[in-house]
Amino acid sequence: MSVSAAARVSTGIAGLDDMLHGGLLAGSAVLVEGAPGTGKSTLGMQFINYGAAQANEPGLILTFETFPRQYYRDASNFGWDFRALEDANKLRVIMTSPEVTRADLRSVNGHLESMAAQLQAKRVLVDSLSHFERLTNDPVELRQIVYEFINGLKRMGLTAMLIRENSALLGEAPNVEEDLAFVTDGYILLRYLELAGAVRRALLVLKLRGSDHAKDIRQYEITPRGVEVRAKFEGQQGIMSGNPVSTSAEAFVQAFGRKK
Amino acid sequence: MSVSAAARVSTGIAGLDDMLHGGLLAGSAVLVEGAPGTGKSTLGMQFINYGAAQANEPGLILTFETFPRQYYRDASNFGWDFRALEDANKLRVIMTSPEVTRADLRSVNGHLESMAAQLQAKRVLVDSLSHFERLTNDPVELRQIVYEFINGLKRMGLTAMLIRENSALLGEAPNVEEDLAFVTDGYILLRYLELAGAVRRALLVLKLRGSDHAKDIRQYEITPRGVEVRAKFEGQQGIMSGNPVSTSAEAFVQAFGRKK
Amino acid sequence: MSVSAAARVSTGIAGLDDMLHGGLLAGSAVLVEGAPGTGKSTLGMQFINYGAAQANEPGLILTFETFPRQYYRDASNFGWDFRALEDANKLRVIMTSPEVTRADLRSVNGHLESMAAQLQAKRVLVDSLSHFERLTNDPVELRQIVYEFINGLKRMGLTAMLIRENSALLGEAPNVEEDLAFVTDGYILLRYLELAGAVRRALLVLKLRGSDHAKDIRQYEITPRGVEVRAKFEGQQGIMSGNPVSTSAEAFVQAFGRKK
Amino acid sequence: MSVSAAARVSTGIAGLDDMLHGGLLAGSAVLVEGAPGTGKSTLGMQFINYGAAQANEPGLILTFETFPRQYYRDASNFGWDFRALEDANKLRVIMTSPEVTRADLRSVNGHLESMAAQLQAKRVLVDSLSHFERLTNDPVELRQIVYEFINGLKRMGLTAMLIRENSALLGEAPNVEEDLAFVTDGYILLRYLELAGAVRRALLVLKLRGSDHAKDIRQYEITPRGVEVRAKFEGQQGIMSGNPVSTSAEAFVQAFGRKK
Amino acid sequence: MSVSAAARVSTGIAGLDDMLHGGLLAGSAVLVEGAPGTGKSTLGMQFINYGAAQANEPGLILTFETFPRQYYRDASNFGWDFRALEDANKLRVIMTSPEVTRADLRSVNGHLESMAAQLQAKRVLVDSLSHFERLTNDPVELRQIVYEFINGLKRMGLTAMLIRENSALLGEAPNVEEDLAFVTDGYILLRYLELAGAVRRALLVLKLRGSDHAKDIRQYEITPRGVEVRAKFEGQQGIMSGNPVSTSAEAFVQAFGRKK
Amino acid sequence: MSVSAAARVSTGIAGLDDMLHGGLLAGSAVLVEGAPGTGKSTLGMQFINYGAAQANEPGLILTFETFPRQYYRDASNFGWDFRALEDANKLRVIMTSPEVTRADLRSVNGHLESMAAQLQAKRVLVDSLSHFERLTNDPVELRQIVYEFINGLKRMGLTAMLIRENSALLGEAPNVEEDLAFVTDGYILLRYLELAGAVRRALLVLKLRGSDHAKDIRQYEITPRGVEVRAKFEGQQGIMSGNPVSTSAEAFVQAFGRKK
């Protein structure tokens, strides 16, 4: 299988598919990370809705905290009718716990596997991977659990979007003891940044195993139709720090300035 | 239910309602975070006073530390007569503890539910969510407790404003282990910043589930009439760090033209 | 009671009273925070001396570490005769411990209450609140203890100045787990900053419940007559970081003509 | 043995061999460190593939987490046929654990030694050294274990590439308690950096015991043919921080004429 | 006793006496803090040598680590004959432990008190206060111990110089849990800074209870005659960070630059 | 003994001897600190080789991790024949442990003392002091152990070079709990820095008890002949941070003249 020939799974977001050179690779598991309000869940619901409503790729949503009715409400804000999709056997929103999910994936003919088979599910949204941290305080064990969990999803033939919460509003979280991004096939970052007295959002793809991808950092917005990826940030440096500077001023200035 | 059709609850602060595209969404729970002296409690009292005195939306104040008489005094400084509102059955200031509140919300026909029903309360101010941290040292358990607490308030049909204290005077708190903003529907930040030898205050809306909102960072002041949201900060970069710089440099650089 | 009508208690420092729009509010408790050598104790002694010697408002000094004779010596350096004030029943310097103080304030007709009544004391200086940290390692419990302590002082009708030590010479202390400033009515910061090869001192008022206050950051000096608050820092940005920069660059830019 | 005469082992990446002044030194152990998505495993597979498929230097891959079939898939994306190499006795992908590996290397005629002898293996990829951290919480003991492990590989005559994961996306990891780079013969860093609104990758060689090496920081890309090392970053300062600035300011300064 | 009338004790360093407006106040205790190699011990020996050899103020050196013979050697490098001073009963170098010293100062007619009385000692150098940290892990208890220790020295009529080690080569130590500078009468900082490709040393006086003092930051050097305090740093900003910038460039530049 | 008359021990590196105003002081112990790949061991071997092969000052190498054969190999890369020096009784490479070394130095007529006497050793390289950290978790005890160890080496008349590992690639290690540099007579820092898209190395002398030394920060390189110290870094500020900036800004500013 060559790189170009890999089957692609559209995220339902044209600009993001474009950055991914066509979409996620079928059967891969991708991490989507962001701070509160960056639209992680919206992006994930859009991925599931597109599959179930438009691509004939039914989907599962595994939620460890948010009640299904909240998903129905939140989806309806974007015009996505999750109740109808459930009625049509295109979607299941499953409220469960990391413990139960883990045991289920380990058992033969588990509940999730049956449900995925029944729906002929092709996609799964996990909201959120952060809840697995309650299972253990040992980062090594956590990683093994997550790796096993991801492999369980892959065995079921699902393309997975895994949400991770990042508490840092700007820049990186200060203490990153372990990084689950090492065990996923892709890594998409959602970031806040301050620009001209307003807070904007930026998206970048850091990792996409088995495929090339766009390296640029793009603006996106959360509209009544969901996430929309816009143009690349032009003329800004330091976007990932959350506090960029113009590169017309920057080049000129920084020779004199000092980085603390 | 479309985004535009969602019922709105006015905060009583015109400039903030404007940023929220009309106000809070009815039945939502919004986090309001700030350092000491940023006016979190004032903003919260204003929200409650507006509902009880002007919008026929009675309200509750749950306080875990400040005595009710302190609220009466503080409110009177802004011309809000909380004693009169209590006498008119438009307001209850309830001093309680996180433990009691939690047990009460779990019970059938609890005290809070009765009181809310009796008042036909539509709003609640929780001052402050930070006191829930005393219930457990486990961030995961804390989050579950808060999530359950918020759902309890929502079941009672209340629109909730939840105060969170942030000890960092400038910039972000250095160690953010968990972030309760993941479980609230909205997230409003109050910040100090230093500008031209004085300390100013800035307000921004980071998250508003189910609605668009203004992205810009606005000045506000605490006046004898309460919080007043002013214009956006123009020509400043790095506001969220608390130490912005003028962006007039760009114009200068363009005037000189770069040779590169 | 309106904002303008609140009774004011002069700090004895004209420039600070000016920043406070007349002085502290009677019956309030204000935190005064600073690094070693910023003059916290001097400011506090001045507040007490002014009350006892000039405003007919006798005062108490609660000290948990410094011996009374050290206060007599230090005060005499500024021309304040604390021994004479004690003899005239205008002042008591009480060396005690947080434990004893706490138990005393809880008891009916405690020692402090008797002493305050006997002197008709109106002011109290607590030097320092930092010693309460020895009572518990639990930040939530500490806060409850301090809140109860402050309420005890208020019941006695005292206007309180509470000193807090801050170990960071420049900028903020790196690990702020709890912030007692949330439970006080006011918050005054004393800071070092480096300017033109010398170390200066800056004062700012962050919080003053129930009143407006100056927002600017002012220079002050410790003179043989005590603390003297001088002019605002002009043309400096980043004062609170302790390492400000001149903003005269903008003037420079304008001299060269901006095209924008 | 002089420096120039040391036998060299090509990495299979022309640009990297060039930076290493010909390749790795035969029998040395080199650390390759990077964040998720920087291509550490790709670089390692390329090193192994080159040896097995082109240089008649069979190789072993020790993996502590990733399943062999994942290697086959990932390698095939770059056109490397690991199954065929295994069939031809040029490669073994061994999924094991740090514990088993450690015991095996300590035993006489261990499994790894037999396998290496049978294949006449000359290369080994360890993916990843980070998993040894599960063996002990004591950084000193960890270092001894790793040192012993590396010596075990050297006794078998292998040239080793050891992968280490670094969780920090930009800049250095904040808490570096111990550094295994002190016990390896070489140290290659893979870094992200943001440049002109896009995320680029940079490679540098910090240490190469017994040989000189290029000191410059070079761009690289992950192409369908594997890692390709490109030109040095010109005109940028602060690359290792992940957020470089243009140094073209100096050119600008010269255009305006310096008097000095 | 007015400020101007306080008896002064010369440090033996003209430039430092000048900064202290005449010298240390008799009977005070001053903290001298610096990184390795900043000359803390040299400054302290000079203070003791000046008293014993020139001012008829015999002195004690309390050392908790360095052997007396090392003091003789180090002093001889600056032309100070400590052996001769001991023979003349002008000096005692006492190697002891914090535990013994503490017990001794608590006892009536302790060893130190006898020795000070016998010599008619007026000065003491404590090298270093940092060793008291071994007595307890509790910062509050440590502070009480040090406060008691300092009061013990004062009871004996000694003017004390207390050395404290600071591990941070540039800038502040990152974790300052407690600060002994709150219990001393003075606070002198020795700092490294980088300037024009070389490492310089800077001295500043932050605190001097009961007296005014110079606020500027001065260069100093360690010469064959001991510490010599030179001119103020002109035209530099950010000296205390260890990495100053020229203020000719700085003012101009920082309007464009950004503080991270 | 005056400063100028102190016997000097050449390091074998002309540029470093120059910075040390002739070399190390005989009988002193000097700390050499650096990150992986900065050439600490090379510098140490060069010091030993020069003594044994050229200055008739035999030497010992105490190694706590690296096998002697690795030293032979590494030395041979620079043309230093350690085996021949051992045969000629000019050198002993001793692999031992901190525990054994400590006990040995405490005993009368220990093994090390005998060996040093037999060789008439004048120099010792300790590689590395960092391994002493395994002896205790108590920083105070560690310091006492190291101080005792250094005094043991001094009693044997040896001039000691002590290697310390620093994990931070750029700048200072973030958590410096204790600093062994307080107990050594000298302190030499090896640092990486990024300059014009390449990684350079810088050396500086911070401390040299009993002697003046160069204060400037010099470039050095590791060549086939060992460490070579080059010129001072000109026109760079912030070298110790690892990310310097050009200081040519000043000239620019002066060319434009400020109006202020």
Short mmCIF file of N, CA and C in Angstrom, two decimals, chain B residues 237 241 243 245-246 248-250 252, chain E residues 252-260:
data_model
loop_
_atom_site.label_atom_id
_atom_site.label_comp_id
_atom_site.label_asym_id
_atom_site.label_seq_id
_atom_site.Cartn_x
_atom_site.Cartn_y
_atom_site.Cartn_z
N GLN B 237 -0.93 44.61 21.86
CA GLN B 237 -0.74 43.17 21.66
C GLN B 237 -0.22 42.58 22.96
N SER B 241 -1.40 38.52 28.60
CA SER B 241 -0.23 38.33 29.45
C SER B 241 -0.22 39.37 30.57
N ASN B 243 0.70 42.38 30.26
CA ASN B 243 1.71 43.40 30.00
C ASN B 243 1.79 43.67 28.51
N VAL B 245 2.01 45.49 24.70
CA VAL B 245 2.88 46.48 24.06
C VAL B 245 2.13 47.11 22.91
N SER B 246 2.52 48.32 22.61
CA SER B 246 1.90 49.04 21.50
C SER B 246 2.25 48.36 20.19
N SER B 248 2.12 49.99 17.40
CA SER B 248 2.38 51.05 16.44
C SER B 248 3.71 50.84 15.73
N ALA B 249 4.46 49.87 16.21
CA ALA B 249 5.75 49.59 15.59
C ALA B 249 5.59 49.26 14.11
N GLU B 250 4.51 48.58 13.82
CA GLU B 250 4.35 48.16 12.42
C GLU B 250 4.31 49.33 11.46
N PHE B 252 5.63 52.12 11.87
CA PHE B 252 6.97 52.67 11.79
C PHE B 252 7.82 51.89 10.79
N PHE E 252 14.02 52.40 22.64
CA PHE E 252 13.62 52.45 21.24
C PHE E 252 12.95 51.15 20.81
N VAL E 253 13.57 50.09 21.26
CA VAL E 253 13.21 48.78 20.73
C VAL E 253 12.00 48.18 21.42
N GLN E 254 11.90 48.39 22.73
CA GLN E 254 10.95 47.58 23.47
C GLN E 254 9.51 47.94 23.17
N ALA E 255 9.32 49.07 22.56
CA ALA E 255 7.96 49.38 22.16
C ALA E 255 7.46 48.37 21.14
N PHE E 256 8.40 47.87 20.36
CA PHE E 256 8.04 46.88 19.35
C PHE E 256 8.15 45.48 19.93
N GLY E 257 9.12 45.26 20.77
CA GLY E 257 9.43 43.93 21.30
C GLY E 257 8.33 43.45 22.20
N ARG E 258 8.46 42.26 22.64
CA ARG E 258 7.41 41.66 23.42
C ARG E 258 8.07 40.94 24.57
N LYS E 259 7.54 41.09 25.77
CA LYS E 259 8.06 40.38 26.93
C LYS E 259 7.32 39.07 27.02
N LYS E 260 8.09 38.01 27.08
CA LYS E 260 7.41 36.70 27.14
C LYS E 260 6.96 36.40 28.54
#
